[in-house]
Amino acid sequence: MAGRVLHRAGRQPLAPVDEAVISGCGRSEQEWSRSAPLQTLAQTSVEGLLADAQRLVVVSPHPDDEVLGCGGLIASLMQQRAGATPLLILSASDGEAAYADDPSWPPDRLAAARRQELIDALAALGAASARVVSLALGDGALSARREALQAALAQQLRASDLVLVTYAGDGHPDHQACAQAAAAAAALCGARLVQYPIWAWHWSDPDSAPFLRGALKLALSETARERKRHAIAQFRTQTGHSDPAPRAPILPPWALARFHRPFEVFLP
Ligand SMILES: [Zn+2]
């Protein structure tokens, strides 16, 4: 998620996030629970999303985005297809710059911790068999390295994949660069692309939420929801439960609430 900008002041973040849209606590889950556009979304299913795809590929700017946005889908897929549909996670960066101001979490240490957290989270989703590829293109650097990112993604994708990626209008440069690079790489090989919002939940107006036009809602079973909750808890450096704890965790309870919902939203 790489939301260090939420808590930083007086220093230029590595990723020039538009702080006019990503700052403070953003829109609360309580506001979203009353959102008419969100309540009236058309429903989809695992089968509906996967359709004839032979593999699910999730492109993630930072370790945690794939679980925050798609953890319920992954858990449901593993439950329903028992591993018959392979899962590939493409981590564009290791999220190593999340606590650039915190001497307890220098980039090398944080990168290693976050890679392990992702492995633990996938196991919690029942997806220990997933293949994870760390592209290590640099937290905060994905926009500047978009061509390299696109080339790296193109090497991995096949025509028969369903590719999930962060929303192209998410408001975070790394998230948007991933969307642009994945869209281009998927178009090259003919793979189908679906986006998932992360930061849009933070800054978008729940009463209008234009990004939800045409979006689909995937209801999660109690089991899938519980697995997702457990998976999110593995990102201890992000939730503030690591040792040492970061001074300003990226995922406090108000941010997590948006991802503990009994459903996920996808933008075909
Ligand atoms: Zn992110």
Tab-separated table of C-alpha atoms and ligand atoms in Angstrom:
chain	number	residue	atom	x	y	z
A	1	MET	CA	0.000	0.000	0.000
A	2	ALA	CA	2.982	2.253	0.798
A	3	GLY	CA	1.043	4.962	2.530
A	4	ARG	CA	3.894	6.558	4.433
A	5	VAL	CA	2.768	9.877	3.040
A	6	LEU	CA	-0.166	9.726	5.409
A	7	HIS	CA	2.093	10.416	8.340
A	8	ARG	CA	4.973	12.338	6.893
A	9	ALA	CA	5.352	16.038	7.019
A	10	GLY	CA	8.084	18.381	5.911
A	11	ARG	CA	9.972	15.869	3.793
A	12	GLN	CA	9.577	14.916	0.186
A	13	PRO	CA	8.406	11.286	-0.041
A	14	LEU	CA	10.146	8.996	-2.516
A	15	ALA	CA	6.894	8.607	-4.399
A	16	PRO	CA	5.444	11.993	-5.243
A	17	VAL	CA	1.960	11.050	-4.126
A	18	ASP	CA	-0.693	13.640	-4.684
A	19	GLU	CA	-1.105	14.614	-1.046
A	20	ALA	CA	-4.169	16.630	-1.964
A	21	VAL	CA	-5.989	13.312	-2.378
A	22	ILE	CA	-4.001	10.937	-0.136
A	23	SER	CA	-3.715	12.451	3.323
A	24	GLY	CA	-5.306	12.130	6.738
A	25	CYS	CA	-7.667	9.252	7.498
A	26	GLY	CA	-9.660	9.581	4.285
A	27	ARG	CA	-13.195	8.278	3.852
A	28	SER	CA	-14.317	6.041	6.676
A	29	GLU	CA	-15.715	2.576	6.205
A	30	GLN	CA	-18.874	3.855	7.864
A	31	GLU	CA	-19.278	6.330	4.994
A	32	TRP	CA	-18.685	3.584	2.436
A	33	SER	CA	-21.259	1.363	4.129
A	34	ARG	CA	-23.859	4.024	3.226
A	35	SER	CA	-22.610	4.492	-0.344
A	36	ALA	CA	-25.431	4.011	-2.862
A	37	PRO	CA	-23.039	3.326	-5.786
A	38	LEU	CA	-21.315	0.639	-3.725
A	39	GLN	CA	-24.535	-0.935	-2.462
A	40	THR	CA	-26.000	-1.240	-5.945
A	41	LEU	CA	-23.042	-2.859	-7.717
A	42	ALA	CA	-23.716	-5.883	-9.890
A	43	GLN	CA	-22.560	-9.156	-8.383
A	44	THR	CA	-19.961	-11.482	-9.818
A	45	SER	CA	-18.510	-14.832	-8.775
A	46	VAL	CA	-15.147	-16.581	-8.900
A	47	GLU	CA	-16.307	-18.399	-12.033
A	48	GLY	CA	-17.583	-15.170	-13.536
A	49	LEU	CA	-14.292	-13.393	-12.959
A	50	LEU	CA	-12.062	-16.251	-14.026
A	51	ALA	CA	-14.230	-17.301	-16.979
A	52	ASP	CA	-11.946	-19.336	-19.243
A	53	ALA	CA	-8.657	-18.109	-17.741
A	54	GLN	CA	-6.113	-20.847	-17.102
A	55	ARG	CA	-4.162	-18.926	-14.478
A	56	LEU	CA	-4.685	-16.013	-12.082
A	57	VAL	CA	-1.905	-13.425	-12.073
A	58	VAL	CA	-1.975	-10.662	-9.463
A	59	VAL	CA	0.293	-7.688	-10.074
A	60	SER	CA	1.036	-5.790	-6.872
A	61	PRO	CA	3.000	-2.557	-6.385
A	62	HIS	CA	3.850	-3.344	-2.733
A	63	PRO	CA	3.513	-6.568	-0.719
A	64	ASP	CA	0.050	-6.276	0.906
A	65	ASP	CA	-1.845	-4.675	-2.020
A	66	GLU	CA	-2.583	-8.086	-3.579
A	67	VAL	CA	-4.069	-9.351	-0.310
A	68	LEU	CA	-5.906	-6.149	0.579
A	69	GLY	CA	-7.531	-5.978	-2.844
A	70	CYS	CA	-7.848	-9.634	-3.875
A	71	GLY	CA	-7.252	-11.792	-0.776
A	72	GLY	CA	-10.876	-12.896	-0.636
A	73	LEU	CA	-10.874	-13.865	-4.296
A	74	ILE	CA	-7.641	-15.810	-3.821
A	75	ALA	CA	-9.003	-17.635	-0.754
A	76	SER	CA	-12.242	-18.433	-2.616
A	77	LEU	CA	-10.349	-19.644	-5.669
A	78	MET	CA	-8.231	-21.964	-3.556
A	79	GLN	CA	-11.323	-23.287	-1.792
A	80	GLN	CA	-13.371	-23.829	-4.925
A	81	ARG	CA	-10.747	-25.024	-7.377
A	82	ALA	CA	-8.364	-26.678	-4.907
A	83	GLY	CA	-5.298	-25.438	-6.718
A	84	ALA	CA	-6.506	-26.410	-10.205
A	85	THR	CA	-5.998	-22.805	-11.320
A	86	PRO	CA	-2.381	-21.759	-10.691
A	87	LEU	CA	-1.716	-18.436	-8.985
A	88	LEU	CA	1.187	-16.146	-9.832
A	89	ILE	CA	1.957	-13.070	-7.719
A	90	LEU	CA	4.119	-10.421	-9.363
A	91	SER	CA	5.523	-8.034	-6.730
A	92	ALA	CA	6.724	-4.944	-8.548
A	93	SER	CA	8.574	-3.700	-5.460
A	94	ASP	CA	9.239	-4.960	-1.949
A	95	GLY	CA	7.669	-1.903	-0.343
A	96	GLU	CA	11.048	-1.198	1.200
A	97	ALA	CA	10.654	2.577	1.461
A	98	ALA	CA	7.539	2.563	3.637
A	99	TYR	CA	9.405	3.763	6.721
A	100	ALA	CA	12.191	5.806	5.196
A	101	ASP	CA	12.256	8.036	8.291
A	102	ASP	CA	12.396	5.168	10.785
A	103	PRO	CA	15.935	3.987	11.647
A	104	SER	CA	14.536	0.661	12.884
A	105	TRP	CA	13.362	-0.222	9.384
A	106	PRO	CA	16.064	0.510	6.799
A	107	PRO	CA	15.111	-0.568	3.261
A	108	ASP	CA	17.016	-3.886	3.214
A	109	ARG	CA	15.519	-5.043	6.476
A	110	LEU	CA	12.020	-3.951	5.523
A	111	ALA	CA	12.226	-5.570	2.067
A	112	ALA	CA	13.159	-8.938	3.599
A	113	ALA	CA	10.430	-8.653	6.228
A	114	ARG	CA	7.744	-7.751	3.704
A	115	ARG	CA	8.683	-10.565	1.344
A	116	GLN	CA	8.265	-13.014	4.216
A	117	GLU	CA	4.991	-11.395	5.270
A	118	LEU	CA	3.640	-11.974	1.773
A	119	ILE	CA	4.617	-15.660	1.905
A	120	ASP	CA	2.904	-15.978	5.299
A	121	ALA	CA	-0.194	-14.150	4.045
A	122	LEU	CA	-0.529	-16.418	1.007
A	123	ALA	CA	-0.275	-19.456	3.294
A	124	ALA	CA	-3.068	-17.971	5.428
A	125	LEU	CA	-5.212	-17.712	2.278
A	126	GLY	CA	-4.628	-21.391	1.533
A	127	ALA	CA	-2.395	-20.354	-1.379
A	128	ALA	CA	1.002	-21.608	-0.199
A	129	SER	CA	1.400	-23.169	-3.658
A	130	ALA	CA	1.371	-19.753	-5.344
A	131	ARG	CA	4.483	-18.695	-7.206
A	132	VAL	CA	5.785	-15.296	-6.123
A	133	VAL	CA	8.125	-13.294	-8.335
A	134	SER	CA	9.757	-10.220	-6.776
A	135	LEU	CA	10.645	-7.803	-9.545
A	136	ALA	CA	12.369	-5.456	-7.041
A	137	LEU	CA	12.001	-2.398	-9.255
A	138	GLY	CA	11.962	-0.002	-6.317
A	139	ASP	CA	9.305	1.266	-3.933
A	140	GLY	CA	8.437	4.736	-5.150
A	141	ALA	CA	10.306	4.216	-8.435
A	142	LEU	CA	7.705	2.344	-10.490
A	143	SER	CA	6.485	5.372	-12.390
A	144	ALA	CA	10.048	6.303	-13.414
A	145	ARG	CA	10.765	2.667	-14.342
A	146	ARG	CA	7.501	1.914	-16.097
A	147	GLU	CA	9.113	0.603	-19.273
A	148	ALA	CA	11.255	-1.848	-17.304
A	149	LEU	CA	8.174	-2.865	-15.352
A	150	GLN	CA	6.175	-3.439	-18.530
A	151	ALA	CA	8.991	-5.546	-20.007
A	152	ALA	CA	9.257	-7.616	-16.818
A	153	LEU	CA	5.488	-8.202	-16.763
A	154	ALA	CA	5.400	-9.052	-20.463
A	155	GLN	CA	7.947	-11.808	-19.837
A	156	GLN	CA	5.598	-13.425	-17.336
A	157	LEU	CA	2.145	-13.060	-18.910
A	158	ARG	CA	0.304	-15.465	-21.210
A	159	ALA	CA	-2.811	-15.026	-23.343
A	160	SER	CA	-4.777	-17.412	-21.135
A	161	ASP	CA	-4.158	-15.417	-17.901
A	162	LEU	CA	-6.585	-13.294	-15.971
A	163	VAL	CA	-4.407	-10.388	-14.830
A	164	LEU	CA	-5.428	-8.395	-11.757
A	165	VAL	CA	-3.734	-5.079	-11.088
A	166	THR	CA	-4.264	-1.952	-8.980
A	167	TYR	CA	-6.662	0.670	-10.345
A	168	ALA	CA	-5.181	3.012	-12.975
A	169	GLY	CA	-6.748	6.030	-11.237
A	170	ASP	CA	-5.875	4.947	-7.688
A	171	GLY	CA	-4.075	8.202	-6.847
A	172	HIS	CA	-0.721	6.598	-5.985
A	173	PRO	CA	2.040	6.743	-8.638
A	174	ASP	CA	3.287	3.188	-7.982
A	175	HIS	CA	-0.257	1.812	-8.206
A	176	GLN	CA	-0.986	3.729	-11.392
A	177	ALA	CA	2.328	2.760	-12.988
A	178	CYS	CA	1.542	-0.900	-12.306
A	179	ALA	CA	-1.862	-0.506	-13.942
A	180	GLN	CA	-0.427	1.147	-17.035
A	181	ALA	CA	2.416	-1.347	-17.389
A	182	ALA	CA	0.163	-4.357	-16.800
A	183	ALA	CA	-2.454	-3.070	-19.252
A	184	ALA	CA	0.187	-2.682	-21.944
A	185	ALA	CA	1.788	-6.068	-21.227
A	186	ALA	CA	-1.597	-7.815	-21.126
A	187	ALA	CA	-2.652	-6.193	-24.410
A	188	LEU	CA	0.557	-7.399	-26.065
A	189	CYS	CA	-0.165	-11.038	-25.304
A	190	GLY	CA	-3.970	-10.858	-25.338
A	191	ALA	CA	-4.553	-11.546	-21.623
A	192	ARG	CA	-7.672	-10.184	-19.918
A	193	LEU	CA	-7.115	-7.416	-17.363
A	194	VAL	CA	-9.205	-6.495	-14.314
A	195	GLN	CA	-8.311	-3.758	-11.839
A	196	TYR	CA	-8.728	-3.580	-8.077
A	197	PRO	CA	-8.953	-0.323	-6.086
A	198	ILE	CA	-6.863	0.350	-2.967
A	199	TRP	CA	-6.333	4.068	-2.428
A	200	ALA	CA	-9.510	5.060	-4.269
A	201	TRP	CA	-11.362	3.931	-1.139
A	202	HIS	CA	-9.388	6.544	0.767
A	203	TRP	CA	-10.091	9.643	-1.278
A	204	SER	CA	-13.073	8.993	-3.530
A	205	ASP	CA	-16.512	10.391	-2.642
A	206	PRO	CA	-18.698	7.479	-1.505
A	207	ASP	CA	-21.816	9.258	-2.815
A	208	SER	CA	-20.542	9.492	-6.401
A	209	ALA	CA	-17.444	7.232	-6.685
A	210	PRO	CA	-17.099	7.370	-10.493
A	211	PHE	CA	-14.534	4.558	-10.362
A	212	LEU	CA	-17.371	2.202	-9.430
A	213	ARG	CA	-19.157	2.624	-12.768
A	214	GLY	CA	-19.205	-0.828	-14.315
A	215	ALA	CA	-17.539	-2.365	-11.241
A	216	LEU	CA	-18.466	-5.802	-9.935
A	217	LYS	CA	-18.850	-7.004	-6.369
A	218	LEU	CA	-17.628	-10.431	-5.244
A	219	ALA	CA	-19.350	-11.611	-2.049
A	220	LEU	CA	-17.018	-13.520	0.281
A	221	SER	CA	-17.957	-16.579	2.294
A	222	GLU	CA	-17.315	-16.487	6.037
A	223	THR	CA	-14.348	-18.791	5.480
A	224	ALA	CA	-12.840	-16.619	2.744
A	225	ARG	CA	-13.377	-13.493	4.828
A	226	GLU	CA	-11.750	-15.058	7.880
A	227	ARG	CA	-8.781	-16.252	5.829
A	228	LYS	CA	-8.369	-12.791	4.364
A	229	ARG	CA	-8.456	-11.223	7.820
A	230	HIS	CA	-5.814	-13.685	9.008
A	231	ALA	CA	-3.728	-13.030	5.880
A	232	ILE	CA	-3.832	-9.249	6.356
A	233	ALA	CA	-2.653	-9.752	9.951
A	234	GLN	CA	0.569	-11.302	8.610
A	235	PHE	CA	1.686	-7.881	7.344
A	236	ARG	CA	2.942	-7.016	10.818
A	237	THR	CA	5.306	-4.267	9.686
A	238	GLN	CA	2.304	-2.552	8.144
A	239	THR	CA	-0.243	-3.048	10.928
A	240	GLY	CA	2.212	-2.006	13.666
A	241	HIS	CA	2.603	-5.461	15.238
A	242	SER	CA	6.204	-6.123	14.197
A	243	ASP	CA	9.187	-6.120	16.541
A	244	PRO	CA	10.280	-3.382	16.589
A	245	ALA	CA	6.967	-1.721	15.832
A	246	PRO	CA	7.197	1.095	13.293
A	247	ARG	CA	6.568	4.553	14.687
A	248	ALA	CA	3.722	5.235	12.274
A	249	PRO	CA	2.166	2.032	10.852
A	250	ILE	CA	0.723	2.266	7.346
A	251	LEU	CA	-2.330	0.154	8.123
A	252	PRO	CA	-4.020	1.362	11.323
A	253	PRO	CA	-7.500	0.008	12.098
A	254	TRP	CA	-9.312	2.758	10.176
A	255	ALA	CA	-7.458	1.797	6.989
A	256	LEU	CA	-7.886	-1.939	7.547
A	257	ALA	CA	-11.635	-1.543	7.991
A	258	ARG	CA	-12.009	-0.909	4.238
A	259	PHE	CA	-10.449	-4.296	3.530
A	260	HIS	CA	-12.283	-6.355	6.144
A	261	ARG	CA	-15.556	-6.053	4.228
A	262	PRO	CA	-17.580	-9.159	3.361
A	263	PHE	CA	-16.979	-8.456	-0.332
A	264	GLU	CA	-14.337	-7.260	-2.812
A	265	VAL	CA	-14.739	-4.949	-5.784
A	266	PHE	CA	-13.240	-5.460	-9.226
A	267	LEU	CA	-13.142	-3.143	-12.230
A	268	PRO	CA	-13.329	-5.143	-15.487
B	1	ZN	ZN	0.601	-0.053	-2.395
